[in-house]
CSV table of N, CA and C in Angstrom, one decimal:
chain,number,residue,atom,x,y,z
M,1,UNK,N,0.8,-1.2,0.0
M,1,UNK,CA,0.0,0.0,0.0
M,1,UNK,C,0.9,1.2,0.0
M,2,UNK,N,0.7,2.6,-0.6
M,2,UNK,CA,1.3,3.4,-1.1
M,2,UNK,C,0.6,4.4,-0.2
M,3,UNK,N,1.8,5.2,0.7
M,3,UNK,CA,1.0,6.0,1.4
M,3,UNK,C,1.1,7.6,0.8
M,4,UNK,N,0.5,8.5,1.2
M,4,UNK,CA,0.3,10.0,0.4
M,4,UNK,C,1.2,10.8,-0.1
M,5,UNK,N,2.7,10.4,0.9
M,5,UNK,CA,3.9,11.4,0.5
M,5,UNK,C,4.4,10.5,-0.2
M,6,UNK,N,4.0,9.5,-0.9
M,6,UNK,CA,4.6,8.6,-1.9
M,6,UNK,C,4.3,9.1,-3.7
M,7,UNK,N,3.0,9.3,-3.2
M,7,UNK,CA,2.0,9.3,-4.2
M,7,UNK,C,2.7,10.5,-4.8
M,8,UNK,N,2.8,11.9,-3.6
M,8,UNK,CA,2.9,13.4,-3.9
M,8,UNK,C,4.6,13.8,-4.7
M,9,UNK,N,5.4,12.7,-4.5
M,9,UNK,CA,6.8,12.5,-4.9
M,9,UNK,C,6.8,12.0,-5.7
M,10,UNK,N,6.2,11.1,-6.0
M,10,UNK,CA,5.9,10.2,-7.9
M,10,UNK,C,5.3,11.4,-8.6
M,11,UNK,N,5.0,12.3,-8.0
M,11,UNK,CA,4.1,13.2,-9.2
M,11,UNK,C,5.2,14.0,-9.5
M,12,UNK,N,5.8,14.6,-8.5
M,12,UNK,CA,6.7,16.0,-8.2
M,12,UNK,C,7.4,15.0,-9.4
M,13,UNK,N,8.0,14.1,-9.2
M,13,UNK,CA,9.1,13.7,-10.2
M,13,UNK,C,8.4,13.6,-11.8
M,14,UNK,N,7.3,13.3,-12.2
M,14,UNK,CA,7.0,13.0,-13.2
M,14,UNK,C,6.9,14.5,-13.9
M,15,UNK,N,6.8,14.5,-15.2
M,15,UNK,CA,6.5,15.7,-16.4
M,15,UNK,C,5.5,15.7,-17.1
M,16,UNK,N,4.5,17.0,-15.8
M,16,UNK,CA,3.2,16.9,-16.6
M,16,UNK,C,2.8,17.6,-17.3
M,17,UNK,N,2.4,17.4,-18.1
M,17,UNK,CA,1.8,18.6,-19.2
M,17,UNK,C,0.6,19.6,-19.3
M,18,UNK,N,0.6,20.5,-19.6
M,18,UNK,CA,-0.9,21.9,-19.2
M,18,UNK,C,-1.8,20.8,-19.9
M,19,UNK,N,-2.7,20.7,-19.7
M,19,UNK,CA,-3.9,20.0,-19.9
M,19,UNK,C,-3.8,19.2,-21.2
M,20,UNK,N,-2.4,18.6,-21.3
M,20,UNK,CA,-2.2,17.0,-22.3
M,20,UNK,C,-1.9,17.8,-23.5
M,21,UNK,N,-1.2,19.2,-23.1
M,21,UNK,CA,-0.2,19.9,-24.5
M,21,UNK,C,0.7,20.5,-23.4
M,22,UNK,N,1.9,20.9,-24.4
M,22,UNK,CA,3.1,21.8,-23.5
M,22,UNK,C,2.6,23.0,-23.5
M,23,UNK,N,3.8,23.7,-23.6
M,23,UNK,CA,3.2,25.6,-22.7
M,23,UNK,C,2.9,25.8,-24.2
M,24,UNK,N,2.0,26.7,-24.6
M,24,UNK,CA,1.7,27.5,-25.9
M,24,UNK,C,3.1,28.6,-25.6
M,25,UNK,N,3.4,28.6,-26.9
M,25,UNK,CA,3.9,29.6,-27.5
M,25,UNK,C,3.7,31.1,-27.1
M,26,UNK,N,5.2,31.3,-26.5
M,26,UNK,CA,4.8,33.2,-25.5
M,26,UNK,C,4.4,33.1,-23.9
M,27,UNK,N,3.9,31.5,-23.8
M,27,UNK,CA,3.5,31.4,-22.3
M,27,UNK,C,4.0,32.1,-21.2
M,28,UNK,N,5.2,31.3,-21.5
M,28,UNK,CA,6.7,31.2,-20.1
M,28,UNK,C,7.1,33.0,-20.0
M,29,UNK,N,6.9,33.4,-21.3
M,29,UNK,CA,7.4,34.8,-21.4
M,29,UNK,C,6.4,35.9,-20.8
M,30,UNK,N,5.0,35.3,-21.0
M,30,UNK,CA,4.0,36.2,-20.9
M,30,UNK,C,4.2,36.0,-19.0
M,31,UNK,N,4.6,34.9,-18.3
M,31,UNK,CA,4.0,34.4,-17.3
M,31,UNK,C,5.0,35.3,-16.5
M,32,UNK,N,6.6,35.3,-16.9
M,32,UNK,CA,7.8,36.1,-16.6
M,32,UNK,C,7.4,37.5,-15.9
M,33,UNK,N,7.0,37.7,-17.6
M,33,UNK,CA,6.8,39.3,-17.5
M,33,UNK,C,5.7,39.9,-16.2
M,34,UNK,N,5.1,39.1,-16.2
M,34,UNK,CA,3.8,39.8,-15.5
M,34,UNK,C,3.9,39.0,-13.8
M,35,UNK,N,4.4,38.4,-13.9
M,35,UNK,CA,4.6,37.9,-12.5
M,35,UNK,C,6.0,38.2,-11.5
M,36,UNK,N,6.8,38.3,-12.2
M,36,UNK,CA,8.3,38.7,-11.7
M,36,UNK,C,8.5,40.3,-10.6
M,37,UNK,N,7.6,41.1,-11.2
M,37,UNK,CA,7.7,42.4,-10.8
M,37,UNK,C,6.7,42.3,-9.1
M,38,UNK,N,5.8,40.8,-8.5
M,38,UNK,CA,5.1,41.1,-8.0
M,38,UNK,C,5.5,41.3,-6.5
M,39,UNK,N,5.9,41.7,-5.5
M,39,UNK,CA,6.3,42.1,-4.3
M,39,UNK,C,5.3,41.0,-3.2
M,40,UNK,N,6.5,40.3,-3.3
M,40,UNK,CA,5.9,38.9,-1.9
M,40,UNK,C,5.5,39.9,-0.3
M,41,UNK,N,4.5,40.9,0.0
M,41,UNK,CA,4.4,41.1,1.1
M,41,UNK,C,3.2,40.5,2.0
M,42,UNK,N,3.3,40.3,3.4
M,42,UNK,CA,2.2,39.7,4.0
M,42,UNK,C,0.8,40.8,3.6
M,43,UNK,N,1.0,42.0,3.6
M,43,UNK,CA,-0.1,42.7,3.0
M,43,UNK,C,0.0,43.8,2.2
M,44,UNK,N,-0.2,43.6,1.1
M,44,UNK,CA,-0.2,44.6,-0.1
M,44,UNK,C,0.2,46.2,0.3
M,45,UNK,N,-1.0,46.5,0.5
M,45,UNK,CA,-1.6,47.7,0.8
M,45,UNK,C,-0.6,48.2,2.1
M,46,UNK,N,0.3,47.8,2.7
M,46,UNK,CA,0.9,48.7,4.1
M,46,UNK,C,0.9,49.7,4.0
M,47,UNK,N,0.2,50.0,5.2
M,47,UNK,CA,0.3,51.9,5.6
M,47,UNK,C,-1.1,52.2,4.8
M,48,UNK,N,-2.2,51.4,4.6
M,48,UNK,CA,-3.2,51.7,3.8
M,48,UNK,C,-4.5,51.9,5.3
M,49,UNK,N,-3.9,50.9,6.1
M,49,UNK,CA,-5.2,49.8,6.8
M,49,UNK,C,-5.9,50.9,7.7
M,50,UNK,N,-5.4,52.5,7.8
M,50,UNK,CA,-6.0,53.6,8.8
M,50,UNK,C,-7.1,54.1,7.8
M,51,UNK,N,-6.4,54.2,6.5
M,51,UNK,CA,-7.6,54.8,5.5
M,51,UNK,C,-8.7,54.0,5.4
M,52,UNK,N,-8.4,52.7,4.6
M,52,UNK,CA,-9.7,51.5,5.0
M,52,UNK,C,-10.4,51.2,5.8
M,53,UNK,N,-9.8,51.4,6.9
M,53,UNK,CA,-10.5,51.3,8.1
M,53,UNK,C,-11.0,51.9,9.0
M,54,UNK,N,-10.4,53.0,8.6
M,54,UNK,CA,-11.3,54.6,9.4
M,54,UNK,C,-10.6,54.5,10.9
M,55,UNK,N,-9.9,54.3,10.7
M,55,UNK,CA,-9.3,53.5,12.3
M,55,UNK,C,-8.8,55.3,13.0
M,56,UNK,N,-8.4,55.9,11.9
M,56,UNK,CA,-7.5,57.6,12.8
M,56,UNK,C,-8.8,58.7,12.1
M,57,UNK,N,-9.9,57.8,12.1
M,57,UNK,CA,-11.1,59.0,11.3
M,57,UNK,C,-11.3,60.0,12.7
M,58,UNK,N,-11.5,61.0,12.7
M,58,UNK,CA,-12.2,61.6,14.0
M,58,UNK,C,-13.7,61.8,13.8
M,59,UNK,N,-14.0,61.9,14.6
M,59,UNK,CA,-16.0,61.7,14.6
M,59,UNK,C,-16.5,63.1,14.6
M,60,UNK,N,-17.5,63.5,14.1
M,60,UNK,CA,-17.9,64.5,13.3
M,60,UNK,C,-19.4,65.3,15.0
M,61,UNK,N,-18.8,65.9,15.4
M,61,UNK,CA,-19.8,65.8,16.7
M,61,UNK,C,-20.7,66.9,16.7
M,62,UNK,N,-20.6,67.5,15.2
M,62,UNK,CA,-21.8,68.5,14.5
M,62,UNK,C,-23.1,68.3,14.1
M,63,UNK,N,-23.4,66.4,13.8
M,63,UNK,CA,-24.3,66.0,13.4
M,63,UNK,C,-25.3,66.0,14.6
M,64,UNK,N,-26.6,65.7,14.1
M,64,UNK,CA,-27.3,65.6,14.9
M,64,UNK,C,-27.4,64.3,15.8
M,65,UNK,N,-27.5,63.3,15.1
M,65,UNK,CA,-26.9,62.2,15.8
M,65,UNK,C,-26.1,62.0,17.0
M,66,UNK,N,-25.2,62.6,17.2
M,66,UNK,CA,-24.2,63.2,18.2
M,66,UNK,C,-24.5,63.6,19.5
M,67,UNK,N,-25.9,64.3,18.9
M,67,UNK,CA,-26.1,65.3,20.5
M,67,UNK,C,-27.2,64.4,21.8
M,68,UNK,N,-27.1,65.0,22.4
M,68,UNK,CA,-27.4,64.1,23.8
M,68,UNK,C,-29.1,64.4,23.5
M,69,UNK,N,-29.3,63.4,24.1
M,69,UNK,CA,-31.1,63.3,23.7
M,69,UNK,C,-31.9,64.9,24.1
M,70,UNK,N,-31.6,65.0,25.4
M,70,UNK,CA,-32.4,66.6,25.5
M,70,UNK,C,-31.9,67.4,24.4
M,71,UNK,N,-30.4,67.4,24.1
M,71,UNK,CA,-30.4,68.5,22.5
M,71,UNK,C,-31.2,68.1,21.7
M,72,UNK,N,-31.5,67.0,21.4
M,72,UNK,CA,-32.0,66.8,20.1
M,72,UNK,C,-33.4,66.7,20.4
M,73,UNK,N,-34.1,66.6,21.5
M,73,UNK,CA,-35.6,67.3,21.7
M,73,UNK,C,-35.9,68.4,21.2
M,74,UNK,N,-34.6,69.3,21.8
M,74,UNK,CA,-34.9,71.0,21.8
M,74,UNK,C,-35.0,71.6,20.5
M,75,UNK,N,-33.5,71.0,19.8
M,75,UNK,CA,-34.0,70.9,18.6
M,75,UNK,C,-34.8,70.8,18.0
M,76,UNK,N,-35.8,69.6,17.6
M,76,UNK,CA,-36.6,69.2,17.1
M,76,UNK,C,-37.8,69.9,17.4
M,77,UNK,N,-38.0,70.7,18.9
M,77,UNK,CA,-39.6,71.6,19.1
M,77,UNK,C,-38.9,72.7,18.5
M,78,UNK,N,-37.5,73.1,18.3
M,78,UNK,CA,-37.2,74.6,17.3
M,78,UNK,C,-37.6,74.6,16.4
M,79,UNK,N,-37.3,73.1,15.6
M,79,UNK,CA,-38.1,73.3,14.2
M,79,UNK,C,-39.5,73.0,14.3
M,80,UNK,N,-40.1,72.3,14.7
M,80,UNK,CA,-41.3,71.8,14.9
M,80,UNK,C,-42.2,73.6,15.1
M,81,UNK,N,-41.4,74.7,15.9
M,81,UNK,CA,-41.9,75.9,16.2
M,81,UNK,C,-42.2,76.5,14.9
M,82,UNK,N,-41.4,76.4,13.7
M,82,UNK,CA,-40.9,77.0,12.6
M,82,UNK,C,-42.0,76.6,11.4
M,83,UNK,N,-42.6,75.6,11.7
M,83,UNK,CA,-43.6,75.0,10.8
M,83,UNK,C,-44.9,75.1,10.8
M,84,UNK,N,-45.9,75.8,10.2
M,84,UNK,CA,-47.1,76.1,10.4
M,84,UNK,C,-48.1,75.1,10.5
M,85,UNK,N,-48.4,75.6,11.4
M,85,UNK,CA,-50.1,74.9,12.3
M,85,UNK,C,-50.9,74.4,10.8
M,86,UNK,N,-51.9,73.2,11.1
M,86,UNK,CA,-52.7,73.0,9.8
M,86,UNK,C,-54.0,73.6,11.0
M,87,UNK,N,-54.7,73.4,10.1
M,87,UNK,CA,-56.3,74.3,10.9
M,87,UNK,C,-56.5,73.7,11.9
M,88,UNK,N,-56.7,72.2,11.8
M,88,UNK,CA,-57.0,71.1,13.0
M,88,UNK,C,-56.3,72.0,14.4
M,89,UNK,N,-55.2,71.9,14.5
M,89,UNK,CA,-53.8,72.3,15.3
M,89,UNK,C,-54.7,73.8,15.8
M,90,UNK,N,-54.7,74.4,15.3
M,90,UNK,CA,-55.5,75.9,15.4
M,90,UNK,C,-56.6,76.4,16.1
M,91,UNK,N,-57.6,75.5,15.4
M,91,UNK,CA,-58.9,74.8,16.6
M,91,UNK,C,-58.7,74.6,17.6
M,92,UNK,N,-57.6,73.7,17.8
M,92,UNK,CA,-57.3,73.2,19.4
M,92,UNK,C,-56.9,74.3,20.0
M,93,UNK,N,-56.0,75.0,19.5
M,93,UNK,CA,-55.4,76.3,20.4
M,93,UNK,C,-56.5,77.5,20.9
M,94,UNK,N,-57.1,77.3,19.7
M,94,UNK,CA,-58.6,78.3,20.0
M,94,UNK,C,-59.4,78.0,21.1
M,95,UNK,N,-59.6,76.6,21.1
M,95,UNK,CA,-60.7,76.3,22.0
M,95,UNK,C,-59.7,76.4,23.5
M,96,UNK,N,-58.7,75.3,23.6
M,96,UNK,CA,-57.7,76.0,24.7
M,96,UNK,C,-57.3,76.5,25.4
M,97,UNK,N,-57.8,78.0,24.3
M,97,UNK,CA,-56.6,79.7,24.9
M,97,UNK,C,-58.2,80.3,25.5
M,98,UNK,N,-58.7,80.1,24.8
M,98,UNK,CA,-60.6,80.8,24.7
M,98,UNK,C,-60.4,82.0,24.3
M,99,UNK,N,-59.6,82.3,23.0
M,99,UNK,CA,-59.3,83.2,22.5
M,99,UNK,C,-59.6,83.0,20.9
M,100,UNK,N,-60.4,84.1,20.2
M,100,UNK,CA,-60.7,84.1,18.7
M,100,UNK,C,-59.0,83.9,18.3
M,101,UNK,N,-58.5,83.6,17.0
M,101,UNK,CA,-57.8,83.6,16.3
M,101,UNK,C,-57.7,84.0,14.7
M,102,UNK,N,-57.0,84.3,14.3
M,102,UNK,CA,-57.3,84.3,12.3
M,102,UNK,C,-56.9,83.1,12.0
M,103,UNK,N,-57.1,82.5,11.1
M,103,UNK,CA,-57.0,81.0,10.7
M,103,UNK,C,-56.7,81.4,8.9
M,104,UNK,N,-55.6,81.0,8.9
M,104,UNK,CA,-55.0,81.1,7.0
M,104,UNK,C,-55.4,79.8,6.7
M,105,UNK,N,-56.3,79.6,5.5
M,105,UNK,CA,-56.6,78.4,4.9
M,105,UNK,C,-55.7,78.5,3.7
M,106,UNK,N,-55.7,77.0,3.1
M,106,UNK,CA,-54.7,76.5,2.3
M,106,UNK,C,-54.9,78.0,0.9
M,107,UNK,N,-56.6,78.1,0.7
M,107,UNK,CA,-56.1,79.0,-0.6
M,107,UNK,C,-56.3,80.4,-0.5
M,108,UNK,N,-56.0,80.9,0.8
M,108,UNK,CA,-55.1,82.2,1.1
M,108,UNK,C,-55.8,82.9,1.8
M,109,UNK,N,-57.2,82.5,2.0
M,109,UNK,CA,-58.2,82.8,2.8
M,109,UNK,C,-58.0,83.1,4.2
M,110,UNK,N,-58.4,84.2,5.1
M,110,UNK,CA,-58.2,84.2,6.5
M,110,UNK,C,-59.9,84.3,6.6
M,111,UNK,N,-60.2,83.7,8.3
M,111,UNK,CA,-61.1,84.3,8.7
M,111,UNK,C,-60.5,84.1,10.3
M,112,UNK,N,-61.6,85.1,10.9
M,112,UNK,CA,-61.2,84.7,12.4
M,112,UNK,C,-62.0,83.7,13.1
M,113,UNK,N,-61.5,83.3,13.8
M,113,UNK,CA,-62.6,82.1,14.5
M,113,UNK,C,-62.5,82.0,15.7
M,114,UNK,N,-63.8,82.0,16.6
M,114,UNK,CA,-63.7,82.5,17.7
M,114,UNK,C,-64.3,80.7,18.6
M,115,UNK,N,-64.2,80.9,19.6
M,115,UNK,CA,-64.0,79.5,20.3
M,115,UNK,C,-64.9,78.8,20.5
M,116,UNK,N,-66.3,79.2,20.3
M,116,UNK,CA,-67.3,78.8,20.7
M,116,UNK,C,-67.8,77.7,19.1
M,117,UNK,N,-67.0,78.5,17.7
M,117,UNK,CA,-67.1,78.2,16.4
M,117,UNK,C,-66.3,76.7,16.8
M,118,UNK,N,-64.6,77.0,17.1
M,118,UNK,CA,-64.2,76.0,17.3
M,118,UNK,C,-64.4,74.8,18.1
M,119,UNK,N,-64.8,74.9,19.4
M,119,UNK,CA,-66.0,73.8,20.3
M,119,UNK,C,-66.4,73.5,19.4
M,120,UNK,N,-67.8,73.6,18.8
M,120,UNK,CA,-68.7,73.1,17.7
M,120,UNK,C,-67.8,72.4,16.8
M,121,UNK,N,-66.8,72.4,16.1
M,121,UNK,CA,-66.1,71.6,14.9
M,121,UNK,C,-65.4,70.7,15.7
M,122,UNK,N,-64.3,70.8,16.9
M,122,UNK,CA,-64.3,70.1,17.6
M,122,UNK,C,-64.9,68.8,18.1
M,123,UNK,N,-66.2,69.1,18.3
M,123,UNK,CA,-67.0,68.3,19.1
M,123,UNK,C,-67.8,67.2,18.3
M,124,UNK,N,-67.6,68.1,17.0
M,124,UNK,CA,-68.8,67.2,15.9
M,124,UNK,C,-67.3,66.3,15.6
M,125,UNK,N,-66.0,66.6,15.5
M,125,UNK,CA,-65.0,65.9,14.6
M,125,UNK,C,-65.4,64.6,15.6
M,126,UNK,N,-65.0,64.9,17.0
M,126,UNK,CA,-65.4,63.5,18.0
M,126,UNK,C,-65.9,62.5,18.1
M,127,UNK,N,-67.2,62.6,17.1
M,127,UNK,CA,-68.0,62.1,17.2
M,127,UNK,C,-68.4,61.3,15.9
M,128,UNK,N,-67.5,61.9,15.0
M,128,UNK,CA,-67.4,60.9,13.8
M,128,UNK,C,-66.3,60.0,13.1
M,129,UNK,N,-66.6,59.1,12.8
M,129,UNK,CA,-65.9,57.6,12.5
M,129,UNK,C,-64.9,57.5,11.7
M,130,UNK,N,-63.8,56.5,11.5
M,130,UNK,CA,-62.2,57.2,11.1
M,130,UNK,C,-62.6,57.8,9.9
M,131,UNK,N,-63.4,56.7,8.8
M,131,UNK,CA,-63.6,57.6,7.6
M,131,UNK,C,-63.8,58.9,7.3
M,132,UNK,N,-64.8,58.9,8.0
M,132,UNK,CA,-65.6,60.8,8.1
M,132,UNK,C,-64.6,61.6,8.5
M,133,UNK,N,-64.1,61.0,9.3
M,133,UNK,CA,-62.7,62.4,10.2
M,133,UNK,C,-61.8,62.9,9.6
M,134,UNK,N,-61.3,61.2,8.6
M,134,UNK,CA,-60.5,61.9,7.4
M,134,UNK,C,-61.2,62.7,6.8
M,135,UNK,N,-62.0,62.6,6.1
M,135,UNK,CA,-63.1,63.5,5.1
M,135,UNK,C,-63.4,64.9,5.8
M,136,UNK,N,-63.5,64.6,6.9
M,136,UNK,CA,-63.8,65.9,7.9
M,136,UNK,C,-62.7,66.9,7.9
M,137,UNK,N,-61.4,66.5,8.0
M,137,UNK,CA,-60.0,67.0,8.0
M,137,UNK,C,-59.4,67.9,6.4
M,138,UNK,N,-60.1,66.7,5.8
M,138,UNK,CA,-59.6,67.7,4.1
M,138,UNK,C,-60.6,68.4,3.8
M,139,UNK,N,-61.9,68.5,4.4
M,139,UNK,CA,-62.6,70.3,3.9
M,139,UNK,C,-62.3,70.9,5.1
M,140,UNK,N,-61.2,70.9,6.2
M,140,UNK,CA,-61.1,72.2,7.1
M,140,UNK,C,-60.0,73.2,6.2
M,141,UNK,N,-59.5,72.2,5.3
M,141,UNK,CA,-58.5,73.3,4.8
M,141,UNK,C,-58.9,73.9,3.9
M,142,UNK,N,-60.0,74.2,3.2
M,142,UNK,CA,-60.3,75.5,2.2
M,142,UNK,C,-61.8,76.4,3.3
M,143,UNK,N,-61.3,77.7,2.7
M,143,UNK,CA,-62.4,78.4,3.2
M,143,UNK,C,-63.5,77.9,3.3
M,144,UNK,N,-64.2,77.7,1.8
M,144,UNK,CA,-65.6,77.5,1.6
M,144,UNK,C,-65.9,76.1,2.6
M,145,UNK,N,-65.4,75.1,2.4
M,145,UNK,CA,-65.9,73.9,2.7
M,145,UNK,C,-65.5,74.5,4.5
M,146,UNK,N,-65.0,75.2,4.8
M,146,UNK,CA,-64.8,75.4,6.2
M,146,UNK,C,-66.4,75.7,6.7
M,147,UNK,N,-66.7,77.1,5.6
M,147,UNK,CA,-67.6,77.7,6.1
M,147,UNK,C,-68.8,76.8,6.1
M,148,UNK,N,-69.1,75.7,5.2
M,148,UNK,CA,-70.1,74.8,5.1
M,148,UNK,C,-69.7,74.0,6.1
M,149,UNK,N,-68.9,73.7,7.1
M,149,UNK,CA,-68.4,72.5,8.2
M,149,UNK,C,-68.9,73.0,9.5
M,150,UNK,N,-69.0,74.5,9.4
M,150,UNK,CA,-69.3,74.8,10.5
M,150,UNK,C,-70.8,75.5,10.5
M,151,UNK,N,-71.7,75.1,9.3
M,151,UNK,CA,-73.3,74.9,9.7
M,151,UNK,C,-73.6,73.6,10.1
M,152,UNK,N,-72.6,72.5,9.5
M,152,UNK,CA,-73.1,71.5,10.1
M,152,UNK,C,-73.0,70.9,11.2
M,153,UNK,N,-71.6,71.4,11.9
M,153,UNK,CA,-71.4,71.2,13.1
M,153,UNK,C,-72.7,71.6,14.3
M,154,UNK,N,-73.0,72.7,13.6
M,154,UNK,CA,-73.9,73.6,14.1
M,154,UNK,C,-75.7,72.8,14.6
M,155,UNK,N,-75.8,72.3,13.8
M,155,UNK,CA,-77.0,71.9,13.2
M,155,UNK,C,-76.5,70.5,14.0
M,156,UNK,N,-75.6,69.4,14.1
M,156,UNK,CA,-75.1,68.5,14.5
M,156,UNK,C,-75.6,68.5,16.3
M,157,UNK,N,-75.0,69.7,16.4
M,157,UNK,CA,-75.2,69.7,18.0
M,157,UNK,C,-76.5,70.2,18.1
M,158,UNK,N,-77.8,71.1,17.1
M,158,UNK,CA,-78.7,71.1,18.0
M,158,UNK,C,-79.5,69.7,17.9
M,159,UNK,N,-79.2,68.9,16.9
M,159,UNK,CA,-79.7,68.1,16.9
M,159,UNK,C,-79.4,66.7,18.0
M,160,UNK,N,-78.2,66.9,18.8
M,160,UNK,CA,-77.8,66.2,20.1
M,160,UNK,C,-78.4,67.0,20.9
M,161,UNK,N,-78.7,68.1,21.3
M,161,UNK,CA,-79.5,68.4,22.4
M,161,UNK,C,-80.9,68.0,23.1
């Protein structure tokens, strides 16, 4: 019986051929040329592995990401300050403050609306079902359909009384 380093030493000694032909023509020269020049190091790239690897990056502690959770609340009600009320938002303040307000609807319209208006649209929104509330919600934002929301709120409640 022939054991492995037998087998691997009968080969080393024999002359084997590239796939049952010798080298093509230009082989040995092509194989010279382009392999000779290649620098045996354990890693290519030395002096690369800080860039690749962000290893000497410093951390950027301007982002938001960065800041300690109360910053980034404070922040976020600064902008949150910065961005206008939709009507819904408005109503609530109105009925809240128990102060009239002007109310800018989407198509440029102001009216003022005083709290007892807002109660009434409020109270009817409460009382109607997800569908309706959406539906309820997209005619607060034009004038006209405002001014039609708030007969029927109207009419809504005397008819709960």
């Amino acid at each position: 019986m022939k054991h492995l380093k037998d087998i691997i030493s009968e080969a080393k000694k024999m002359e084997l051929k590239h796939h049952g032909r010798d080298k093509a023509e230009g082989e040995i020269e092509f194989k010279k040329k382009h392999t000779d020049n290649i620098q045996d190091s354990p890693y290519p790239a030395k002096g690369t592995d800080d860039v690749l690897n962000a290893r000497s990056m410093k951390k950027d502690k301007s982002k938001p990401t960065h800041k300690s959770k109360e910053e980034e609340e404070a922040m976020y009600e600064e902008a949150a300050e910065d961005l206008p009320l939709d009507i819904f938002e408005q109503l609530v303040i109105i009925s809240e403050n128990e102060e009239a307000m002007i109310v800018t609807f989407d198509d440029g319209e102001e009216l003022e609306v005083d709290p007892e208006t807002a109660d009434a649209l409020l109270s009817c929104f409460e009382e109607l079902n997800d569908d309706n509330s959406e539906y309820f919600l997209g005619l607060l934002e034009s004038s006209e359909s405002f001014i039609d929301l708030v007969d029927f709120a109207n009419e809504a409640i005397e008819e709960w009384k």
